[in-house]
Amino acid sequence: MKHRPMKDTGGFTCRVCGTPVNPEGAGTRHRNHCPSCLSSLHVDEEPGDRASLCRGVMEPIGVWVRKGGEWAVIHRCRTCGALSSNRIAADDNPALLMSIAVKPLAMPPFPLELLENLYEKE
């Protein structure tokens, strides 16, 4: 599916899931990711410059909390591997945000038995 701009609204159709995306309801005039699947496109070298030639799909791989408590989505480009951070929007999918946030806890990079062994030694 092709990323298609919408008429004069600053909106677009998500290349990943096909959702029509409009900046209204996002809490910002600058919408850069899909509220449904949280995917974006690699269009910037610096925020807002639209200078990247890559144009690959930026998949959501994590979330982090900025100073002041604001959440942001960490994206990784499927084409070139570039990382970026984008603040969440008011209408972003809360269930998907939470599932991304808890993924490291649900799938730790080590066997959980290691934690049990640490506590048994104390």
Short mmCIF file of N, CA, C and O in Angstrom, two decimals:
data_model
loop_
_atom_site.label_atom_id
_atom_site.label_comp_id
_atom_site.label_asym_id
_atom_site.label_seq_id
_atom_site.Cartn_x
_atom_site.Cartn_y
_atom_site.Cartn_z
N MET A 1 0.84 -1.17 0.00
CA MET A 1 0.00 0.00 0.00
C MET A 1 0.89 1.24 0.00
O MET A 1 1.86 1.31 0.72
N LYS A 2 0.54 2.22 -0.79
CA LYS A 2 1.35 3.43 -0.94
C LYS A 2 0.94 4.48 0.08
O LYS A 2 -0.23 4.62 0.42
N HIS A 3 1.91 5.24 0.58
CA HIS A 3 1.68 6.36 1.50
C HIS A 3 1.15 7.52 0.65
O HIS A 3 1.86 8.08 -0.15
N ARG A 4 -0.14 7.84 0.81
CA ARG A 4 -0.75 8.89 -0.01
C ARG A 4 -1.18 10.06 0.86
O ARG A 4 -1.94 9.88 1.81
N PRO A 5 -0.72 11.29 0.52
CA PRO A 5 -1.19 12.47 1.25
C PRO A 5 -2.69 12.67 1.04
O PRO A 5 -3.22 12.35 -0.01
N MET A 6 -3.36 13.20 2.06
CA MET A 6 -4.78 13.55 1.93
C MET A 6 -4.86 15.03 1.54
O MET A 6 -3.92 15.78 1.71
N LYS A 7 -6.01 15.48 1.05
CA LYS A 7 -6.18 16.85 0.60
C LYS A 7 -5.95 17.87 1.70
O LYS A 7 -6.62 17.83 2.72
N ASP A 8 -5.01 18.78 1.52
CA ASP A 8 -4.79 19.99 2.32
C ASP A 8 -4.93 19.85 3.84
O ASP A 8 -4.99 20.84 4.53
N THR A 9 -5.01 18.66 4.39
CA THR A 9 -5.21 18.52 5.83
C THR A 9 -3.92 18.18 6.55
O THR A 9 -3.87 18.22 7.76
N GLY A 10 -2.87 17.85 5.79
CA GLY A 10 -1.65 17.39 6.42
C GLY A 10 -1.75 15.92 6.79
O GLY A 10 -0.87 15.36 7.40
N GLY A 11 -2.84 15.29 6.39
CA GLY A 11 -3.06 13.88 6.68
C GLY A 11 -2.45 12.97 5.63
O GLY A 11 -1.89 13.42 4.64
N PHE A 12 -2.57 11.67 5.88
CA PHE A 12 -2.04 10.67 4.96
C PHE A 12 -2.74 9.35 5.21
O PHE A 12 -3.47 9.19 6.18
N THR A 13 -2.54 8.41 4.31
CA THR A 13 -3.01 7.05 4.49
C THR A 13 -1.82 6.21 4.91
O THR A 13 -0.78 6.22 4.24
N CYS A 14 -1.96 5.49 6.02
CA CYS A 14 -0.85 4.69 6.55
C CYS A 14 -0.43 3.62 5.55
O CYS A 14 -1.26 2.86 5.06
N ARG A 15 0.85 3.56 5.25
CA ARG A 15 1.38 2.57 4.32
C ARG A 15 1.33 1.15 4.90
O ARG A 15 1.27 0.17 4.17
N VAL A 16 1.31 1.03 6.23
CA VAL A 16 1.34 -0.29 6.86
C VAL A 16 -0.06 -0.88 7.01
O VAL A 16 -0.30 -2.01 6.61
N CYS A 17 -0.99 -0.12 7.58
CA CYS A 17 -2.32 -0.69 7.88
C CYS A 17 -3.46 -0.08 7.07
O CYS A 17 -4.59 -0.56 7.16
N GLY A 18 -3.19 0.97 6.30
CA GLY A 18 -4.21 1.56 5.45
C GLY A 18 -5.15 2.54 6.14
O GLY A 18 -6.10 3.02 5.52
N THR A 19 -4.89 2.86 7.40
CA THR A 19 -5.75 3.79 8.13
C THR A 19 -5.60 5.21 7.57
O THR A 19 -4.48 5.68 7.44
N PRO A 20 -6.73 5.90 7.28
CA PRO A 20 -6.62 7.32 6.92
C PRO A 20 -6.26 8.10 8.18
O PRO A 20 -6.93 7.97 9.22
N VAL A 21 -5.19 8.88 8.13
CA VAL A 21 -4.68 9.59 9.31
C VAL A 21 -4.81 11.09 9.09
O VAL A 21 -4.35 11.61 8.08
N ASN A 22 -5.44 11.75 10.06
CA ASN A 22 -5.64 13.19 10.01
C ASN A 22 -5.03 13.79 11.26
O ASN A 22 -5.19 13.21 12.34
N PRO A 23 -4.35 14.93 11.18
CA PRO A 23 -3.74 15.50 12.38
C PRO A 23 -4.76 15.96 13.43
O PRO A 23 -4.41 16.07 14.60
N GLU A 24 -6.00 16.20 13.03
CA GLU A 24 -7.01 16.60 14.01
C GLU A 24 -7.23 15.47 15.00
O GLU A 24 -7.31 14.31 14.64
N GLY A 25 -7.33 15.81 16.27
CA GLY A 25 -7.53 14.81 17.31
C GLY A 25 -6.23 14.31 17.91
O GLY A 25 -6.22 13.61 18.90
N ALA A 26 -5.11 14.70 17.29
CA ALA A 26 -3.82 14.23 17.76
C ALA A 26 -3.25 15.11 18.88
O ALA A 26 -2.32 14.73 19.56
N GLY A 27 -3.82 16.31 19.04
CA GLY A 27 -3.28 17.23 20.02
C GLY A 27 -2.11 18.02 19.48
O GLY A 27 -1.40 18.69 20.21
N THR A 28 -1.88 17.92 18.17
CA THR A 28 -0.78 18.63 17.52
C THR A 28 -1.14 18.84 16.06
O THR A 28 -1.97 18.12 15.51
N ARG A 29 -0.52 19.84 15.42
CA ARG A 29 -0.74 20.04 13.99
C ARG A 29 0.22 19.20 13.16
O ARG A 29 0.09 19.11 11.95
N HIS A 30 1.20 18.58 13.81
CA HIS A 30 2.23 17.83 13.09
C HIS A 30 2.12 16.34 13.41
O HIS A 30 2.68 15.86 14.38
N ARG A 31 1.38 15.63 12.62
CA ARG A 31 1.18 14.19 12.80
C ARG A 31 2.21 13.46 11.97
O ARG A 31 2.31 13.68 10.78
N ASN A 32 3.02 12.59 12.60
CA ASN A 32 4.03 11.88 11.83
C ASN A 32 3.96 10.37 11.96
O ASN A 32 4.83 9.68 11.48
N HIS A 33 2.95 9.85 12.66
CA HIS A 33 2.81 8.39 12.72
C HIS A 33 1.32 8.04 12.80
O HIS A 33 0.49 8.87 13.13
N CYS A 34 1.03 6.81 12.46
CA CYS A 34 -0.34 6.31 12.44
C CYS A 34 -0.83 6.06 13.87
O CYS A 34 -0.15 5.38 14.64
N PRO A 35 -2.01 6.56 14.24
CA PRO A 35 -2.51 6.32 15.59
C PRO A 35 -2.97 4.89 15.81
O PRO A 35 -3.05 4.42 16.95
N SER A 36 -3.22 4.17 14.73
CA SER A 36 -3.71 2.80 14.83
C SER A 36 -2.58 1.80 15.05
O SER A 36 -2.60 1.02 16.00
N CYS A 37 -1.55 1.82 14.17
CA CYS A 37 -0.46 0.84 14.26
C CYS A 37 0.85 1.47 14.74
O CYS A 37 1.83 0.77 14.93
N LEU A 38 0.87 2.80 14.90
CA LEU A 38 2.01 3.58 15.39
C LEU A 38 3.19 3.61 14.42
O LEU A 38 4.26 4.11 14.77
N SER A 39 3.02 3.11 13.20
CA SER A 39 4.08 3.14 12.21
C SER A 39 4.23 4.53 11.62
O SER A 39 3.31 5.34 11.63
N SER A 40 5.41 4.79 11.07
CA SER A 40 5.73 6.07 10.46
C SER A 40 6.54 5.79 9.21
O SER A 40 6.73 4.63 8.83
N LEU A 41 7.03 6.83 8.56
CA LEU A 41 7.93 6.69 7.42
C LEU A 41 9.22 7.44 7.70
O LEU A 41 9.21 8.49 8.35
N HIS A 42 10.31 6.92 7.19
CA HIS A 42 11.62 7.57 7.37
C HIS A 42 11.74 8.68 6.34
O HIS A 42 12.26 8.49 5.25
N VAL A 43 11.26 9.87 6.71
CA VAL A 43 11.28 11.01 5.80
C VAL A 43 12.21 12.13 6.29
O VAL A 43 12.54 13.02 5.52
N ASP A 44 12.62 12.10 7.55
CA ASP A 44 13.44 13.18 8.11
C ASP A 44 14.85 12.72 8.45
O ASP A 44 15.05 11.60 8.91
N GLU A 45 15.80 13.62 8.24
CA GLU A 45 17.15 13.46 8.79
C GLU A 45 17.17 14.14 10.16
O GLU A 45 17.64 13.60 11.12
N GLU A 46 16.64 15.36 10.20
CA GLU A 46 16.41 16.12 11.42
C GLU A 46 14.90 16.33 11.52
O GLU A 46 14.24 16.44 10.48
N PRO A 47 14.34 16.39 12.73
CA PRO A 47 12.88 16.52 12.84
C PRO A 47 12.30 17.63 11.97
O PRO A 47 12.72 18.78 12.03
N GLY A 48 11.37 17.22 11.09
CA GLY A 48 10.65 18.16 10.25
C GLY A 48 11.31 18.57 8.95
O GLY A 48 10.70 19.28 8.15
N ASP A 49 12.53 18.11 8.67
CA ASP A 49 13.22 18.60 7.47
C ASP A 49 12.83 17.87 6.18
O ASP A 49 13.07 18.37 5.09
N ARG A 50 12.23 16.71 6.27
CA ARG A 50 11.82 15.90 5.11
C ARG A 50 12.96 15.65 4.13
O ARG A 50 12.77 15.54 2.93
N ALA A 51 14.20 15.56 4.66
CA ALA A 51 15.40 15.44 3.83
C ALA A 51 15.86 14.00 3.60
O ALA A 51 16.76 13.77 2.80
N SER A 52 15.27 13.02 4.27
CA SER A 52 15.73 11.65 4.10
C SER A 52 15.30 11.10 2.74
O SER A 52 14.16 11.25 2.31
N LEU A 53 16.22 10.43 2.09
CA LEU A 53 15.92 9.77 0.82
C LEU A 53 15.45 8.34 1.02
O LEU A 53 15.00 7.69 0.09
N CYS A 54 15.55 7.82 2.24
CA CYS A 54 15.25 6.42 2.53
C CYS A 54 13.78 6.08 2.28
O CYS A 54 13.47 5.16 1.57
N ARG A 55 12.89 6.77 2.93
CA ARG A 55 11.43 6.57 2.82
C ARG A 55 10.96 5.19 3.28
O ARG A 55 9.89 4.74 2.91
N GLY A 56 11.78 4.49 4.07
CA GLY A 56 11.39 3.19 4.59
C GLY A 56 10.34 3.31 5.69
O GLY A 56 10.12 4.38 6.25
N VAL A 57 9.71 2.20 6.02
CA VAL A 57 8.74 2.15 7.11
C VAL A 57 9.48 2.19 8.44
O VAL A 57 10.44 1.44 8.65
N MET A 58 9.04 3.06 9.32
CA MET A 58 9.58 3.17 10.67
C MET A 58 8.62 2.40 11.58
O MET A 58 7.47 2.81 11.76
N GLU A 59 9.09 1.28 12.14
CA GLU A 59 8.23 0.48 12.99
C GLU A 59 8.43 0.86 14.46
O GLU A 59 9.54 1.17 14.88
N PRO A 60 7.33 0.83 15.24
CA PRO A 60 7.46 1.14 16.67
C PRO A 60 8.12 -0.03 17.39
O PRO A 60 7.66 -1.16 17.30
N ILE A 61 9.22 0.25 18.09
CA ILE A 61 9.93 -0.84 18.78
C ILE A 61 10.02 -0.63 20.29
O ILE A 61 10.44 -1.52 21.01
N GLY A 62 9.64 0.54 20.75
CA GLY A 62 9.73 0.81 22.18
C GLY A 62 9.06 2.12 22.54
O GLY A 62 8.67 2.88 21.66
N VAL A 63 8.93 2.35 23.82
CA VAL A 63 8.46 3.63 24.32
C VAL A 63 9.40 4.07 25.44
O VAL A 63 10.09 3.25 26.04
N TRP A 64 9.45 5.36 25.67
CA TRP A 64 10.23 5.89 26.77
C TRP A 64 9.50 7.11 27.32
O TRP A 64 8.61 7.64 26.67
N VAL A 65 9.88 7.50 28.52
CA VAL A 65 9.24 8.64 29.17
C VAL A 65 10.23 9.79 29.18
O VAL A 65 11.31 9.69 29.74
N ARG A 66 9.82 10.89 28.55
CA ARG A 66 10.65 12.08 28.49
C ARG A 66 10.59 12.83 29.82
O ARG A 66 9.71 12.59 30.65
N LYS A 67 11.52 13.76 29.98
CA LYS A 67 11.52 14.63 31.15
C LYS A 67 10.13 15.29 31.25
O LYS A 67 9.61 15.78 30.26
N GLY A 68 9.56 15.26 32.41
CA GLY A 68 8.23 15.83 32.59
C GLY A 68 7.11 14.81 32.45
O GLY A 68 5.94 15.14 32.57
N GLY A 69 7.46 13.55 32.12
CA GLY A 69 6.46 12.49 32.08
C GLY A 69 5.81 12.24 30.74
O GLY A 69 4.96 11.36 30.63
N GLU A 70 6.18 12.98 29.70
CA GLU A 70 5.58 12.76 28.38
C GLU A 70 6.14 11.49 27.74
O GLU A 70 7.35 11.27 27.74
N TRP A 71 5.26 10.65 27.21
CA TRP A 71 5.68 9.42 26.53
C TRP A 71 6.08 9.72 25.09
O TRP A 71 5.54 10.61 24.45
N ALA A 72 7.02 8.92 24.58
CA ALA A 72 7.43 8.99 23.18
C ALA A 72 7.63 7.57 22.66
O ALA A 72 7.97 6.66 23.41
N VAL A 73 7.39 7.41 21.36
CA VAL A 73 7.57 6.12 20.68
C VAL A 73 8.95 6.10 20.04
O VAL A 73 9.37 7.08 19.42
N ILE A 74 9.65 5.00 20.20
CA ILE A 74 10.93 4.81 19.52
C ILE A 74 10.65 4.01 18.26
O ILE A 74 10.04 2.94 18.32
N HIS A 75 11.07 4.55 17.12
CA HIS A 75 10.88 3.90 15.83
C HIS A 75 12.23 3.45 15.27
O HIS A 75 13.24 4.13 15.48
N ARG A 76 12.21 2.33 14.55
CA ARG A 76 13.40 1.85 13.83
C ARG A 76 13.00 1.64 12.37
O ARG A 76 11.99 1.01 12.07
N CYS A 77 13.83 2.15 11.47
CA CYS A 77 13.55 2.01 10.04
C CYS A 77 13.83 0.58 9.60
O CYS A 77 14.91 0.03 9.85
N ARG A 78 12.87 -0.02 8.93
CA ARG A 78 13.03 -1.39 8.42
C ARG A 78 14.04 -1.47 7.28
O ARG A 78 14.60 -2.53 7.02
N THR A 79 14.28 -0.34 6.61
CA THR A 79 15.17 -0.33 5.46
C THR A 79 16.63 -0.09 5.85
O THR A 79 17.52 -0.84 5.48
N CYS A 80 16.87 0.96 6.65
CA CYS A 80 18.26 1.33 6.95
C CYS A 80 18.64 1.20 8.42
O CYS A 80 19.79 1.36 8.77
N GLY A 81 17.67 0.93 9.29
CA GLY A 81 17.96 0.73 10.71
C GLY A 81 18.03 1.99 11.54
O GLY A 81 18.29 1.92 12.75
N ALA A 82 17.79 3.16 10.96
CA ALA A 82 17.84 4.41 11.71
C ALA A 82 16.82 4.40 12.84
O ALA A 82 15.73 3.82 12.71
N LEU A 83 17.18 5.03 13.97
CA LEU A 83 16.29 5.16 15.11
C LEU A 83 15.81 6.59 15.24
O LEU A 83 16.55 7.53 14.94
N SER A 84 14.57 6.75 15.72
CA SER A 84 14.04 8.09 16.00
C SER A 84 13.05 7.99 17.14
O SER A 84 12.58 6.91 17.49
N SER A 85 12.75 9.15 17.71
CA SER A 85 11.81 9.23 18.81
C SER A 85 10.74 10.25 18.45
O SER A 85 11.06 11.34 17.96
N ASN A 86 9.48 9.89 18.66
CA ASN A 86 8.36 10.79 18.38
C ASN A 86 7.40 10.79 19.55
O ASN A 86 7.02 9.71 20.04
N ARG A 87 7.00 11.98 20.00
CA ARG A 87 6.05 12.05 21.10
C ARG A 87 4.74 11.39 20.70
O ARG A 87 4.36 11.41 19.53
N ILE A 88 4.09 10.78 21.67
CA ILE A 88 2.81 10.15 21.37
C ILE A 88 1.78 11.25 21.15
O ILE A 88 1.95 12.39 21.58
N ALA A 89 0.69 10.88 20.50
CA ALA A 89 -0.40 11.80 20.23
C ALA A 89 -1.62 11.38 21.05
O ALA A 89 -1.72 10.24 21.51
N ALA A 90 -2.53 12.31 21.22
CA ALA A 90 -3.70 12.08 22.06
C ALA A 90 -4.56 10.91 21.60
O ALA A 90 -5.20 10.25 22.42
N ASP A 91 -4.56 10.64 20.31
CA ASP A 91 -5.42 9.57 19.78
C ASP A 91 -4.67 8.28 19.45
O ASP A 91 -5.20 7.40 18.78
N ASP A 92 -3.43 8.14 19.91
CA ASP A 92 -2.68 6.90 19.67
C ASP A 92 -3.32 5.72 20.39
O ASP A 92 -3.91 5.87 21.46
N ASN A 93 -3.17 4.55 19.80
CA ASN A 93 -3.74 3.30 20.30
C ASN A 93 -3.13 2.97 21.67
O ASN A 93 -1.98 2.54 21.75
N PRO A 94 -3.91 3.15 22.77
CA PRO A 94 -3.34 2.92 24.10
C PRO A 94 -2.96 1.47 24.37
O PRO A 94 -1.97 1.20 25.05
N ALA A 95 -3.73 0.51 23.84
CA ALA A 95 -3.41 -0.90 24.05
C ALA A 95 -2.08 -1.26 23.38
O ALA A 95 -1.26 -1.98 23.95
N LEU A 96 -1.85 -0.73 22.18
CA LEU A 96 -0.60 -1.01 21.48
C LEU A 96 0.58 -0.34 22.19
O LEU A 96 1.65 -0.94 22.35
N LEU A 97 0.39 0.89 22.67
CA LEU A 97 1.44 1.56 23.44
C LEU A 97 1.82 0.74 24.67
O LEU A 97 3.01 0.56 24.95
N MET A 98 0.84 0.25 25.39
CA MET A 98 1.12 -0.55 26.59
C MET A 98 1.78 -1.87 26.24
O MET A 98 2.69 -2.30 26.95
N SER A 99 1.34 -2.51 25.16
CA SER A 99 1.96 -3.79 24.80
C SER A 99 3.42 -3.60 24.42
O SER A 99 4.26 -4.45 24.73
N ILE A 100 3.75 -2.49 23.77
CA ILE A 100 5.15 -2.20 23.44
C ILE A 100 5.94 -1.92 24.72
O ILE A 100 7.07 -2.36 24.88
N ALA A 101 5.31 -1.19 25.66
CA ALA A 101 5.99 -0.82 26.91
C ALA A 101 6.32 -2.04 27.77
O ALA A 101 7.37 -2.08 28.39
N VAL A 102 5.44 -3.04 27.81
CA VAL A 102 5.67 -4.18 28.69
C VAL A 102 6.40 -5.34 28.01
O VAL A 102 6.76 -6.30 28.68
N LYS A 103 6.66 -5.22 26.73
CA LYS A 103 7.33 -6.30 26.00
C LYS A 103 8.64 -6.74 26.65
O LYS A 103 8.89 -7.94 26.79
N PRO A 104 9.52 -5.82 27.09
CA PRO A 104 10.75 -6.27 27.75
C PRO A 104 10.50 -7.06 29.03
O PRO A 104 11.29 -7.93 29.38
N LEU A 105 9.41 -6.77 29.73
CA LEU A 105 9.09 -7.52 30.94
C LEU A 105 8.51 -8.89 30.60
O LEU A 105 8.76 -9.86 31.30
N ALA A 106 7.74 -8.96 29.52
CA ALA A 106 7.13 -10.22 29.11
C ALA A 106 8.13 -11.15 28.44
O ALA A 106 7.97 -12.36 28.47
N MET A 107 9.18 -10.57 27.84
CA MET A 107 10.18 -11.34 27.11
C MET A 107 11.57 -10.89 27.54
O MET A 107 12.31 -10.29 26.75
N PRO A 108 11.97 -11.16 28.79
CA PRO A 108 13.28 -10.68 29.25
C PRO A 108 14.42 -11.34 28.47
O PRO A 108 14.28 -12.45 27.96
N PRO A 109 15.56 -10.66 28.40
CA PRO A 109 16.69 -11.17 27.62
C PRO A 109 17.51 -12.23 28.36
O PRO A 109 18.58 -12.60 27.92
N PHE A 110 16.99 -12.70 29.48
CA PHE A 110 17.69 -13.70 30.28
C PHE A 110 16.64 -14.59 30.93
O PHE A 110 15.48 -14.20 31.08
N PRO A 111 17.01 -15.81 31.35
CA PRO A 111 16.05 -16.68 32.02
C PRO A 111 15.64 -16.10 33.38
O PRO A 111 16.49 -15.62 34.14
N LEU A 112 14.37 -16.12 33.68
CA LEU A 112 13.88 -15.57 34.94
C LEU A 112 14.44 -16.32 36.15
O LEU A 112 14.51 -15.78 37.24
N GLU A 113 14.89 -17.57 35.95
CA GLU A 113 15.49 -18.32 37.04
C GLU A 113 16.72 -17.62 37.61
O GLU A 113 17.06 -17.80 38.77
N LEU A 114 17.40 -16.84 36.78
CA LEU A 114 18.57 -16.09 37.27
C LEU A 114 18.17 -15.14 38.40
O LEU A 114 18.91 -14.98 39.36
N LEU A 115 17.00 -14.53 38.28
CA LEU A 115 16.52 -13.64 39.35
C LEU A 115 16.23 -14.43 40.62
O LEU A 115 16.55 -13.99 41.72
N GLU A 116 15.63 -15.59 40.46
CA GLU A 116 15.32 -16.43 41.61
C GLU A 116 16.61 -16.82 42.34
O GLU A 116 16.67 -16.80 43.56
N ASN A 117 17.64 -17.18 41.59
CA ASN A 117 18.93 -17.56 42.18
C ASN A 117 19.56 -16.40 42.96
O ASN A 117 20.18 -16.62 43.97
N LEU A 118 19.41 -15.21 42.48
CA LEU A 118 19.96 -14.04 43.16
C LEU A 118 19.33 -13.87 44.55
O LEU A 118 20.00 -13.58 45.52
N TYR A 119 18.02 -14.04 44.61
CA TYR A 119 17.31 -13.85 45.87
C TYR A 119 17.52 -15.01 46.84
O TYR A 119 17.47 -14.83 48.04
N GLU A 120 17.77 -16.19 46.31
CA GLU A 120 18.03 -17.34 47.17
C GLU A 120 19.36 -17.21 47.89
O GLU A 120 19.54 -17.71 48.99
N LYS A 121 20.32 -16.51 47.32
CA LYS A 121 21.64 -16.36 47.90
C LYS A 121 21.65 -15.33 49.04
O LYS A 121 22.56 -15.31 49.83
N GLU A 122 20.67 -14.48 49.12
CA GLU A 122 20.65 -13.44 50.16
C GLU A 122 20.18 -13.97 51.48
O GLU A 122 19.65 -14.89 51.79
#
